[in-house]
PDB file of N, CA and C in Angstrom:
ATOM      1  N   SER A   1       0.841  -1.184   0.000  1.00 40.00           N
ATOM      2  CA  SER A   1       0.000   0.000   0.000  1.00 40.00           C
ATOM      3  C   SER A   1       0.880   1.241   0.000  1.00 40.00           C
ATOM      4  N   SER A   2       0.274   2.364  -0.293  1.00 48.00           N
ATOM      5  CA  SER A   2       1.014   3.614  -0.311  1.00 48.00           C
ATOM      6  C   SER A   2       0.156   4.697   0.297  1.00 48.00           C
ATOM      7  N   GLY A   3       0.742   5.851   0.488  1.00 50.00           N
ATOM      8  CA  GLY A   3      -0.007   6.952   1.075  1.00 50.00           C
ATOM      9  C   GLY A   3       0.756   8.237   0.937  1.00 50.00           C
ATOM     10  N   ILE A   4       0.234   9.261   1.591  1.00 52.00           N
ATOM     11  CA  ILE A   4       0.888  10.563   1.569  1.00 52.00           C
ATOM     12  C   ILE A   4       1.078  11.017   2.995  1.00 52.00           C
ATOM     13  N   ASN A   5       2.291  11.450   3.305  1.00 51.00           N
ATOM     14  CA  ASN A   5       2.594  12.038   4.597  1.00 51.00           C
ATOM     15  C   ASN A   5       2.041  13.458   4.534  1.00 51.00           C
ATOM     16  N   ALA A   6       0.890  13.675   5.155  1.00 51.00           N
ATOM     17  CA  ALA A   6       0.182  14.953   5.035  1.00 51.00           C
ATOM     18  C   ALA A   6       1.010  16.119   5.548  1.00 51.00           C
ATOM     19  N   GLU A   7       1.794  15.898   6.586  1.00 53.00           N
ATOM     20  CA  GLU A   7       2.565  16.985   7.174  1.00 53.00           C
ATOM     21  C   GLU A   7       3.590  17.548   6.199  1.00 53.00           C
ATOM     22  N   TYR A   8       4.201  16.683   5.396  1.00 54.00           N
ATOM     23  CA  TYR A   8       5.248  17.123   4.485  1.00 54.00           C
ATOM     24  C   TYR A   8       4.849  17.020   3.020  1.00 54.00           C
ATOM     25  N   GLY A   9       3.674  16.472   2.736  1.00 57.00           N
ATOM     26  CA  GLY A   9       3.228  16.348   1.356  1.00 57.00           C
ATOM     27  C   GLY A   9       4.054  15.380   0.541  1.00 57.00           C
ATOM     28  N   GLU A  10       4.730  14.438   1.195  1.00 56.00           N
ATOM     29  CA  GLU A  10       5.571  13.483   0.496  1.00 56.00           C
ATOM     30  C   GLU A  10       4.802  12.193   0.272  1.00 56.00           C
ATOM     31  N   LYS A  11       4.972  11.639  -0.916  1.00 55.00           N
ATOM     32  CA  LYS A  11       4.389  10.344  -1.204  1.00 55.00           C
ATOM     33  C   LYS A  11       5.341   9.260  -0.714  1.00 55.00           C
ATOM     34  N   TYR A  12       4.818   8.218  -0.142  1.00 51.00           N
ATOM     35  CA  TYR A  12       5.671   7.118   0.280  1.00 51.00           C
ATOM     36  C   TYR A  12       5.031   5.800  -0.098  1.00 51.00           C
ATOM     37  N   GLU A  13       5.862   4.813  -0.255  1.00 51.00           N
ATOM     38  CA  GLU A  13       5.410   3.468  -0.559  1.00 51.00           C
ATOM     39  C   GLU A  13       5.598   2.610   0.683  1.00 51.00           C
ATOM     40  N   ALA A  14       4.553   1.939   1.096  1.00 47.00           N
ATOM     41  CA  ALA A  14       4.626   1.136   2.306  1.00 47.00           C
ATOM     42  C   ALA A  14       5.105  -0.283   2.029  1.00 47.00           C
ATOM     43  N   GLY A  15       5.333  -0.614   0.766  1.00 44.00           N
ATOM     44  CA  GLY A  15       5.796  -1.945   0.419  1.00 44.00           C
ATOM     45  C   GLY A  15       7.237  -2.156   0.833  1.00 44.00           C
ATOM     46  N   PRO A  16       7.786  -3.341   0.548  1.00 44.00           N
ATOM     47  CA  PRO A  16       9.139  -3.655   0.993  1.00 44.00           C
ATOM     48  C   PRO A  16      10.198  -2.701   0.449  1.00 44.00           C
ATOM     49  N   GLU A  17      10.130  -2.304  -0.808  1.00 48.00           N
ATOM     50  CA  GLU A  17      11.135  -1.394  -1.358  1.00 48.00           C
ATOM     51  C   GLU A  17      10.976   0.003  -0.786  1.00 48.00           C
ATOM     52  N   GLY A  18       9.757   0.530  -0.762  1.00 58.00           N
ATOM     53  CA  GLY A  18       9.532   1.870  -0.225  1.00 58.00           C
ATOM     54  C   GLY A  18       9.963   1.960   1.227  1.00 58.00           C
ATOM     55  N   GLY A  19       9.603   0.978   2.017  1.00 68.00           N
ATOM     56  CA  GLY A  19       9.965   0.986   3.426  1.00 68.00           C
ATOM     57  C   GLY A  19      11.453   0.884   3.645  1.00 68.00           C
ATOM     58  N   LYS A  20      12.106   0.054   2.845  1.00 73.00           N
ATOM     59  CA  LYS A  20      13.551  -0.150   2.986  1.00 73.00           C
ATOM     60  C   LYS A  20      14.307   1.155   2.776  1.00 73.00           C
ATOM     61  N   PHE A  21      13.905   1.929   1.788  1.00 74.00           N
ATOM     62  CA  PHE A  21      14.608   3.168   1.498  1.00 74.00           C
ATOM     63  C   PHE A  21      14.126   4.320   2.370  1.00 74.00           C
ATOM     64  N   ALA A  22      12.842   4.358   2.654  1.00 86.00           N
ATOM     65  CA  ALA A  22      12.275   5.490   3.384  1.00 86.00           C
ATOM     66  C   ALA A  22      12.679   5.502   4.855  1.00 86.00           C
ATOM     67  N   ILE A  23      12.955   4.370   5.430  1.00 91.00           N
ATOM     68  CA  ILE A  23      13.233   4.313   6.869  1.00 91.00           C
ATOM     69  C   ILE A  23      14.483   5.118   7.226  1.00 91.00           C
ATOM     70  N   ARG A  24      15.513   5.073   6.378  1.00 91.00           N
ATOM     71  CA  ARG A  24      16.731   5.837   6.671  1.00 91.00           C
ATOM     72  C   ARG A  24      16.447   7.333   6.692  1.00 91.00           C
ATOM     73  N   LYS A  25      15.705   7.808   5.704  1.00 93.00           N
ATOM     74  CA  LYS A  25      15.370   9.228   5.651  1.00 93.00           C
ATOM     75  C   LYS A  25      14.553   9.637   6.869  1.00 93.00           C
ATOM     76  N   GLU A  26      13.604   8.814   7.252  1.00 94.00           N
ATOM     77  CA  GLU A  26      12.771   9.131   8.411  1.00 94.00           C
ATOM     78  C   GLU A  26      13.579   9.145   9.703  1.00 94.00           C
ATOM     79  N   LEU A  27      14.526   8.224   9.840  1.00 95.00           N
ATOM     80  CA  LEU A  27      15.378   8.214  11.030  1.00 95.00           C
ATOM     81  C   LEU A  27      16.248   9.468  11.096  1.00 95.00           C
ATOM     82  N   ILE A  28      16.777   9.874   9.950  1.00 96.00           N
ATOM     83  CA  ILE A  28      17.582  11.101   9.916  1.00 96.00           C
ATOM     84  C   ILE A  28      16.714  12.307  10.244  1.00 96.00           C
ATOM     85  N   ARG A  29      15.494  12.319   9.742  1.00 96.00           N
ATOM     86  CA  ARG A  29      14.556  13.408  10.046  1.00 96.00           C
ATOM     87  C   ARG A  29      14.287  13.479  11.545  1.00 96.00           C
ATOM     88  N   ILE A  30      14.098  12.347  12.174  1.00 97.00           N
ATOM     89  CA  ILE A  30      13.840  12.297  13.621  1.00 97.00           C
ATOM     90  C   ILE A  30      15.064  12.799  14.390  1.00 97.00           C
ATOM     91  N   ILE A  31      16.253  12.342  13.985  1.00 97.00           N
ATOM     92  CA  ILE A  31      17.482  12.791  14.654  1.00 97.00           C
ATOM     93  C   ILE A  31      17.623  14.303  14.537  1.00 97.00           C
ATOM     94  N   SER A  32      17.363  14.843  13.366  1.00 97.00           N
ATOM     95  CA  SER A  32      17.504  16.293  13.196  1.00 97.00           C
ATOM     96  C   SER A  32      16.536  17.040  14.093  1.00 97.00           C
ATOM     97  N   ASN A  33      15.323  16.568  14.206  1.00 97.00           N
ATOM     98  CA  ASN A  33      14.347  17.228  15.080  1.00 97.00           C
ATOM     99  C   ASN A  33      14.721  17.082  16.556  1.00 97.00           C
ATOM    100  N   MET A  34      15.235  15.942  16.934  1.00 97.00           N
ATOM    101  CA  MET A  34      15.636  15.721  18.327  1.00 97.00           C
ATOM    102  C   MET A  34      16.809  16.613  18.735  1.00 97.00           C
ATOM    103  N   CYS A  35      17.689  16.923  17.787  1.00 97.00           N
ATOM    104  CA  CYS A  35      18.912  17.654  18.102  1.00 97.00           C
ATOM    105  C   CYS A  35      18.763  19.165  18.005  1.00 97.00           C
ATOM    106  N   CYS A  36      17.611  19.640  17.594  1.00 97.00           N
ATOM    107  CA  CYS A  36      17.387  21.076  17.447  1.00 97.00           C
ATOM    108  C   CYS A  36      17.446  21.753  18.815  1.00 97.00           C
ATOM    109  N   LYS A  37      18.549  22.503  19.037  1.00 96.00           N
ATOM    110  CA  LYS A  37      18.767  23.256  20.278  1.00 96.00           C
ATOM    111  C   LYS A  37      18.758  22.371  21.527  1.00 96.00           C
ATOM    112  N   ARG A  38      19.158  21.118  21.369  1.00 97.00           N
ATOM    113  CA  ARG A  38      19.237  20.166  22.482  1.00 97.00           C
ATOM    114  C   ARG A  38      20.655  19.639  22.585  1.00 97.00           C
ATOM    115  N   ARG A  39      21.459  20.279  23.387  1.00 98.00           N
ATOM    116  CA  ARG A  39      22.879  19.928  23.509  1.00 98.00           C
ATOM    117  C   ARG A  39      23.067  18.474  23.927  1.00 98.00           C
ATOM    118  N   ASN A  40      22.251  17.996  24.857  1.00 98.00           N
ATOM    119  CA  ASN A  40      22.425  16.610  25.315  1.00 98.00           C
ATOM    120  C   ASN A  40      22.178  15.607  24.186  1.00 98.00           C
ATOM    121  N   HIS A  41      21.244  15.897  23.290  1.00 98.00           N
ATOM    122  CA  HIS A  41      21.002  14.999  22.157  1.00 98.00           C
ATOM    123  C   HIS A  41      22.123  15.119  21.125  1.00 98.00           C
ATOM    124  N   GLN A  42      22.604  16.343  20.886  1.00 98.00           N
ATOM    125  CA  GLN A  42      23.729  16.536  19.971  1.00 98.00           C
ATOM    126  C   GLN A  42      24.942  15.728  20.443  1.00 98.00           C
ATOM    127  N   ASP A  43      25.221  15.811  21.741  1.00 98.00           N
ATOM    128  CA  ASP A  43      26.370  15.090  22.303  1.00 98.00           C
ATOM    129  C   ASP A  43      26.186  13.579  22.205  1.00 98.00           C
ATOM    130  N   LYS A  44      24.988  13.097  22.465  1.00 98.00           N
ATOM    131  CA  LYS A  44      24.720  11.658  22.414  1.00 98.00           C
ATOM    132  C   LYS A  44      24.937  11.121  21.000  1.00 98.00           C
ATOM    133  N   VAL A  45      24.464  11.861  20.001  1.00 98.00           N
ATOM    134  CA  VAL A  45      24.663  11.429  18.614  1.00 98.00           C
ATOM    135  C   VAL A  45      26.154  11.365  18.304  1.00 98.00           C
ATOM    136  N   ARG A  46      26.924  12.356  18.766  1.00 97.00           N
ATOM    137  CA  ARG A  46      28.376  12.343  18.548  1.00 97.00           C
ATOM    138  C   ARG A  46      29.007  11.122  19.205  1.00 97.00           C
ATOM    139  N   HIS A  47      28.657  10.849  20.448  1.00 97.00           N
ATOM    140  CA  HIS A  47      29.250   9.724  21.177  1.00 97.00           C
ATOM    141  C   HIS A  47      28.925   8.381  20.520  1.00 97.00           C
ATOM    142  N   LEU A  48      27.809   8.311  19.824  1.00 97.00           N
ATOM    143  CA  LEU A  48      27.425   7.068  19.150  1.00 97.00           C
ATOM    144  C   LEU A  48      27.944   6.978  17.711  1.00 97.00           C
ATOM    145  N   GLY A  49      28.734   7.964  17.281  1.00 95.00           N
ATOM    146  CA  GLY A  49      29.270   7.955  15.921  1.00 95.00           C
ATOM    147  C   GLY A  49      28.270   8.396  14.872  1.00 95.00           C
ATOM    148  N   GLY A  50      27.230   9.077  15.297  1.00 96.00           N
ATOM    149  CA  GLY A  50      26.162   9.464  14.380  1.00 96.00           C
ATOM    150  C   GLY A  50      26.510  10.565  13.406  1.00 96.00           C
ATOM    151  N   ILE A  51      27.478  11.407  13.741  1.00 96.00           N
ATOM    152  CA  ILE A  51      27.841  12.489  12.822  1.00 96.00           C
ATOM    153  C   ILE A  51      28.378  11.900  11.517  1.00 96.00           C
ATOM    154  N   GLN A  52      29.258  10.934  11.618  1.00 93.00           N
ATOM    155  CA  GLN A  52      29.815  10.299  10.436  1.00 93.00           C
ATOM    156  C   GLN A  52      28.723   9.565   9.648  1.00 93.00           C
ATOM    157  N   THR A  53      27.804   8.951  10.357  1.00 94.00           N
ATOM    158  CA  THR A  53      26.711   8.247   9.688  1.00 94.00           C
ATOM    159  C   THR A  53      25.836   9.223   8.914  1.00 94.00           C
ATOM    160  N   ILE A  54      25.494  10.343   9.545  1.00 96.00           N
ATOM    161  CA  ILE A  54      24.682  11.357   8.863  1.00 96.00           C
ATOM    162  C   ILE A  54      25.444  11.881   7.641  1.00 96.00           C
ATOM    163  N   LEU A  55      26.730  12.168   7.797  1.00 93.00           N
ATOM    164  CA  LEU A  55      27.529  12.653   6.666  1.00 93.00           C
ATOM    165  C   LEU A  55      27.525  11.663   5.506  1.00 93.00           C
ATOM    166  N   SER A  56      27.537  10.383   5.802  1.00 91.00           N
ATOM    167  CA  SER A  56      27.567   9.377   4.740  1.00 91.00           C
ATOM    168  C   SER A  56      26.265   9.349   3.941  1.00 91.00           C
ATOM    169  N   HIS A  57      25.231  10.002   4.430  1.00 92.00           N
ATOM    170  CA  HIS A  57      23.958  10.063   3.708  1.00 92.00           C
ATOM    171  C   HIS A  57      23.766  11.381   2.964  1.00 92.00           C
ATOM    172  N   CYS A  58      24.788  12.215   2.928  1.00 90.00           N
ATOM    173  CA  CYS A  58      24.731  13.488   2.186  1.00 90.00           C
ATOM    174  C   CYS A  58      25.061  13.223   0.723  1.00 90.00           C
ATOM    175  N   ILE A  59      24.296  12.363   0.113  1.00 87.00           N
ATOM    176  CA  ILE A  59      24.518  11.973  -1.280  1.00 87.00           C
ATOM    177  C   ILE A  59      23.184  11.992  -2.020  1.00 87.00           C
ATOM    178  N   LEU A  60      23.275  12.102  -3.335  1.00 84.00           N
ATOM    179  CA  LEU A  60      22.077  11.971  -4.151  1.00 84.00           C
ATOM    180  C   LEU A  60      21.731  10.500  -4.229  1.00 84.00           C
ATOM    181  N   ASP A  61      20.491  10.169  -3.980  1.00 85.00           N
ATOM    182  CA  ASP A  61      20.043   8.782  -4.002  1.00 85.00           C
ATOM    183  C   ASP A  61      18.707   8.731  -4.721  1.00 85.00           C
ATOM    184  N   GLY A  62      18.717   8.213  -5.938  1.00 84.00           N
ATOM    185  CA  GLY A  62      17.498   8.122  -6.731  1.00 84.00           C
ATOM    186  C   GLY A  62      16.408   7.295  -6.083  1.00 84.00           C
ATOM    187  N   ASN A  63      16.779   6.364  -5.203  1.00 86.00           N
ATOM    188  CA  ASN A  63      15.793   5.533  -4.516  1.00 86.00           C
ATOM    189  C   ASN A  63      15.258   6.171  -3.244  1.00 86.00           C
ATOM    190  N   ASN A  64      15.904   7.245  -2.795  1.00 87.00           N
ATOM    191  CA  ASN A  64      15.540   7.835  -1.509  1.00 87.00           C
ATOM    192  C   ASN A  64      15.522   9.359  -1.619  1.00 87.00           C
ATOM    193  N   PRO A  65      14.466   9.888  -2.248  1.00 85.00           N
ATOM    194  CA  PRO A  65      14.407  11.338  -2.432  1.00 85.00           C
ATOM    195  C   PRO A  65      14.462  12.074  -1.090  1.00 85.00           C
ATOM    196  N   TYR A  66      15.153  13.163  -1.080  1.00 91.00           N
ATOM    197  CA  TYR A  66      15.271  14.067   0.062  1.00 91.00           C
ATOM    198  C   TYR A  66      16.172  13.564   1.186  1.00 91.00           C
ATOM    199  N   ILE A  67      16.810  12.413   1.041  1.00 93.00           N
ATOM    200  CA  ILE A  67      17.697  11.966   2.124  1.00 93.00           C
ATOM    201  C   ILE A  67      18.894  12.909   2.254  1.00 93.00           C
ATOM    202  N   MET A  68      19.388  13.424   1.135  1.00 94.00           N
ATOM    203  CA  MET A  68      20.506  14.355   1.199  1.00 94.00           C
ATOM    204  C   MET A  68      20.090  15.640   1.917  1.00 94.00           C
ATOM    205  N   GLU A  69      18.926  16.160   1.585  1.00 95.00           N
ATOM    206  CA  GLU A  69      18.458  17.391   2.214  1.00 95.00           C
ATOM    207  C   GLU A  69      18.237  17.213   3.712  1.00 95.00           C
ATOM    208  N   TRP A  70      17.632  16.105   4.103  1.00 96.00           N
ATOM    209  CA  TRP A  70      17.419  15.850   5.530  1.00 96.00           C
ATOM    210  C   TRP A  70      18.743  15.638   6.250  1.00 96.00           C
ATOM    211  N   SER A  71      19.709  15.034   5.578  1.00 96.00           N
ATOM    212  CA  SER A  71      21.023  14.827   6.188  1.00 96.00           C
ATOM    213  C   SER A  71      21.734  16.150   6.413  1.00 96.00           C
ATOM    214  N   ILE A  72      21.653  17.041   5.444  1.00 96.00           N
ATOM    215  CA  ILE A  72      22.272  18.359   5.596  1.00 96.00           C
ATOM    216  C   ILE A  72      21.601  19.131   6.726  1.00 96.00           C
ATOM    217  N   PHE A  73      20.278  19.045   6.799  1.00 97.00           N
ATOM    218  CA  PHE A  73      19.559  19.708   7.887  1.00 97.00           C
ATOM    219  C   PHE A  73      19.945  19.111   9.236  1.00 97.00           C
ATOM    220  N   ALA A  74      20.072  17.786   9.291  1.00 98.00           N
ATOM    221  CA  ALA A  74      20.478  17.121  10.539  1.00 98.00           C
ATOM    222  C   ALA A  74      21.867  17.589  10.959  1.00 98.00           C
ATOM    223  N   LEU A  75      22.778  17.730  10.002  1.00 97.00           N
ATOM    224  CA  LEU A  75      24.118  18.230  10.319  1.00 97.00           C
ATOM    225  C   LEU A  75      24.048  19.628  10.906  1.00 97.00           C
ATOM    226  N   ARG A  76      23.205  20.446  10.328  1.00 97.00           N
ATOM    227  CA  ARG A  76      23.058  21.802  10.879  1.00 97.00           C
ATOM    228  C   ARG A  76      22.615  21.729  12.332  1.00 97.00           C
ATOM    229  N   MET A  77      21.635  20.883  12.625  1.00 98.00           N
ATOM    230  CA  MET A  77      21.131  20.766  13.997  1.00 98.00           C
ATOM    231  C   MET A  77      22.178  20.173  14.933  1.00 98.00           C
ATOM    232  N   LEU A  78      23.011  19.266  14.423  1.00 98.00           N
ATOM    233  CA  LEU A  78      24.060  18.647  15.238  1.00 98.00           C
ATOM    234  C   LEU A  78      25.213  19.604  15.525  1.00 98.00           C
ATOM    235  N   LEU A  79      25.494  20.515  14.597  1.00 98.00           N
ATOM    236  CA  LEU A  79      26.653  21.400  14.726  1.00 98.00           C
ATOM    237  C   LEU A  79      26.324  22.735  15.377  1.00 98.00           C
ATOM    238  N   GLU A  80      25.068  23.119  15.346  1.00 97.00           N
ATOM    239  CA  GLU A  80      24.675  24.438  15.849  1.00 97.00           C
ATOM    240  C   GLU A  80      24.982  24.587  17.341  1.00 97.00           C
ATOM    241  N   GLY A  81      25.905  25.490  17.657  1.00 97.00           N
ATOM    242  CA  GLY A  81      26.258  25.768  19.047  1.00 97.00           C
ATOM    243  C   GLY A  81      27.037  24.664  19.748  1.00 97.00           C
ATOM    244  N   ASN A  82      27.586  23.715  18.994  1.00 98.00           N
ATOM    245  CA  ASN A  82      28.278  22.573  19.590  1.00 98.00           C
ATOM    246  C   ASN A  82      29.689  22.475  19.002  1.00 98.00           C
ATOM    247  N   GLU A  83      30.654  23.088  19.699  1.00 98.00           N
ATOM    248  CA  GLU A  83      32.029  23.125  19.185  1.00 98.00           C
ATOM    249  C   GLU A  83      32.650  21.737  19.059  1.00 98.00           C
ATOM    250  N   GLU A  84      32.327  20.829  19.968  1.00 98.00           N
ATOM    251  CA  GLU A  84      32.896  19.471  19.884  1.00 98.00           C
ATOM    252  C   GLU A  84      32.441  18.793  18.598  1.00 98.00           C
ATOM    253  N   ASN A  85      31.162  18.934  18.251  1.00 98.00           N
ATOM    254  CA  ASN A  85      30.665  18.332  17.007  1.00 98.00           C
ATOM    255  C   ASN A  85      31.296  19.012  15.798  1.00 98.00           C
ATOM    256  N   GLN A  86      31.473  20.316  15.867  1.00 97.00           N
ATOM    257  CA  GLN A  86      32.104  21.047  14.769  1.00 97.00           C
ATOM    258  C   GLN A  86      33.539  20.575  14.560  1.00 97.00           C
ATOM    259  N   GLU A  87      34.243  20.291  15.650  1.00 97.00           N
ATOM    260  CA  GLU A  87      35.625  19.812  15.549  1.00 97.00           C
ATOM    261  C   GLU A  87      35.689  18.442  14.872  1.00 97.00           C
ATOM    262  N   ILE A  88      34.703  17.597  15.136  1.00 95.00           N
ATOM    263  CA  ILE A  88      34.653  16.276  14.474  1.00 95.00           C
ATOM    264  C   ILE A  88      34.622  16.478  12.964  1.00 95.00           C
ATOM    265  N   VAL A  89      33.755  17.354  12.494  1.00 95.00           N
ATOM    266  CA  VAL A  89      33.610  17.583  11.052  1.00 95.00           C
ATOM    267  C   VAL A  89      34.867  18.246  10.487  1.00 95.00           C
ATOM    268  N   LYS A  90      35.429  19.213  11.212  1.00 95.00           N
ATOM    269  CA  LYS A  90      36.652  19.870  10.741  1.00 95.00           C
ATOM    270  C   LYS A  90      37.792  18.875  10.578  1.00 95.00           C
ATOM    271  N   GLY A  91      37.830  17.851  11.404  1.00 94.00           N
ATOM    272  CA  GLY A  91      38.913  16.873  11.370  1.00 94.00           C
ATOM    273  C   GLY A  91      38.768  15.796  10.322  1.00 94.00           C
ATOM    274  N   LEU A  92      37.655  15.762   9.617  1.00 88.00           N
ATOM    275  CA  LEU A  92      37.446  14.731   8.601  1.00 88.00           C
ATOM    276  C   LEU A  92      38.142  15.101   7.296  1.00 88.00           C
ATOM    277  N   LYS A  93      38.509  14.089   6.549  1.00 83.00           N
ATOM    278  CA  LYS A  93      39.171  14.289   5.268  1.00 83.00           C
ATOM    279  C   LYS A  93      38.266  13.742   4.165  1.00 83.00           C
ATOM    280  N   ALA A  94      38.097  14.530   3.112  1.00 76.00           N
ATOM    281  CA  ALA A  94      37.292  14.083   1.971  1.00 76.00           C
ATOM    282  C   ALA A  94      37.989  12.919   1.279  1.00 76.00           C
ATOM    283  N   LEU A  95      37.231  11.904   0.919  1.00 73.00           N
ATOM    284  CA  LEU A  95      37.801  10.740   0.245  1.00 73.00           C
ATOM    285  C   LEU A  95      37.779  10.890  -1.267  1.00 73.00           C
ATOM    286  N   GLY A  96      36.989  11.800  -1.771  1.00 69.00           N
ATOM    287  CA  GLY A  96      36.890  11.993  -3.214  1.00 69.00           C
ATOM    288  C   GLY A  96      35.557  12.605  -3.559  1.00 69.00           C
ATOM    289  N   LYS A  97      35.305  12.676  -4.852  1.00 69.00           N
ATOM    290  CA  LYS A  97      34.031  13.210  -5.294  1.00 69.00           C
ATOM    291  C   LYS A  97      33.424  12.263  -6.309  1.00 69.00           C
ATOM    292  N   VAL A  98      32.147  12.418  -6.517  1.00 64.00           N
ATOM    293  CA  VAL A  98      31.433  11.566  -7.460  1.00 64.00           C
ATOM    294  C   VAL A  98      31.748  12.034  -8.872  1.00 64.00           C
ATOM    295  N   SER A  99      32.098  11.089  -9.727  1.00 67.00           N
ATOM    296  CA  SER A  99      32.386  11.443 -11.119  1.00 67.00           C
ATOM    297  C   SER A  99      31.083  11.702 -11.871  1.00 67.00           C
ATOM    298  N   GLU A 100      31.198  12.359 -12.995  1.00 66.00           N
ATOM    299  CA  GLU A 100      30.012  12.636 -13.821  1.00 66.00           C
ATOM    300  C   GLU A 100      29.365  11.329 -14.265  1.00 66.00           C
ATOM    301  N   LEU A 101      30.159  10.331 -14.581  1.00 65.00           N
ATOM    302  CA  LEU A 101      29.638   9.036 -15.004  1.00 65.00           C
ATOM    303  C   LEU A 101      28.846   8.385 -13.870  1.00 65.00           C
ATOM    304  N   ASP A 102      29.397   8.402 -12.670  1.00 66.00           N
ATOM    305  CA  ASP A 102      28.683   7.831 -11.528  1.00 66.00           C
ATOM    306  C   ASP A 102      27.386   8.579 -11.257  1.00 66.00           C
ATOM    307  N   ALA A 103      27.402   9.892 -11.414  1.00 64.00           N
ATOM    308  CA  ALA A 103      26.192  10.695 -11.208  1.00 64.00           C
ATOM    309  C   ALA A 103      25.117  10.299 -12.209  1.00 64.00           C
ATOM    310  N   ARG A 104      25.509  10.079 -13.450  1.00 68.00           N
ATOM    311  CA  ARG A 104      24.538   9.662 -14.471  1.00 68.00           C
ATOM    312  C   ARG A 104      23.945   8.296 -14.153  1.00 68.00           C
ATOM    313  N   LYS A 105      24.737   7.414 -13.566  1.00 68.00           N
ATOM    314  CA  LYS A 105      24.255   6.077 -13.218  1.00 68.00           C
ATOM    315  C   LYS A 105      23.094   6.124 -12.235  1.00 68.00           C
ATOM    316  N   ILE A 106      23.085   7.131 -11.345  1.00 62.00           N
ATOM    317  CA  ILE A 106      21.994   7.222 -10.378  1.00 62.00           C
ATOM    318  C   ILE A 106      20.908   8.202 -10.825  1.00 62.00           C
ATOM    319  N   GLY A 107      21.010   8.641 -12.107  1.00 64.00           N
ATOM    320  CA  GLY A 107      19.960   9.472 -12.667  1.00 64.00           C
ATOM    321  C   GLY A 107      20.129  10.964 -12.478  1.00 64.00           C
ATOM    322  N   VAL A 108      21.335  11.411 -12.179  1.00 61.00           N
ATOM    323  CA  VAL A 108      21.591  12.839 -12.017  1.00 61.00           C
ATOM    324  C   VAL A 108      22.402  13.313 -13.209  1.00 61.00           C
ATOM    325  N   SER A 109      21.923  14.352 -13.870  1.00 57.00           N
ATOM    326  CA  SER A 109      22.677  14.859 -15.026  1.00 57.00           C
ATOM    327  C   SER A 109      23.128  16.277 -14.809  1.00 57.00           C
TER     328      SER A 109
END
């Protein structure tokens, strides 16, 4: 079955494929809302390695619309007013970038 999330106007599929992809986006959305101006939640996510996990979802994903946007928003909520979390991100090293060919493979031109 499928439906519409009335609050956000997003269509979702409740079947096995829709649920498999949508659950990650929804979890990131929940984390971002929990961490909004909540230092104790920001710190807990850091201690559990969640900053790196959220960063790993800052990608275009044709199967999971808006996961990149929710991940970026979650990062904002995790970093806002939290120098320790900001230091984690400052200390990371980029591994590379997506090539144009790889972008086309996932439907981005």
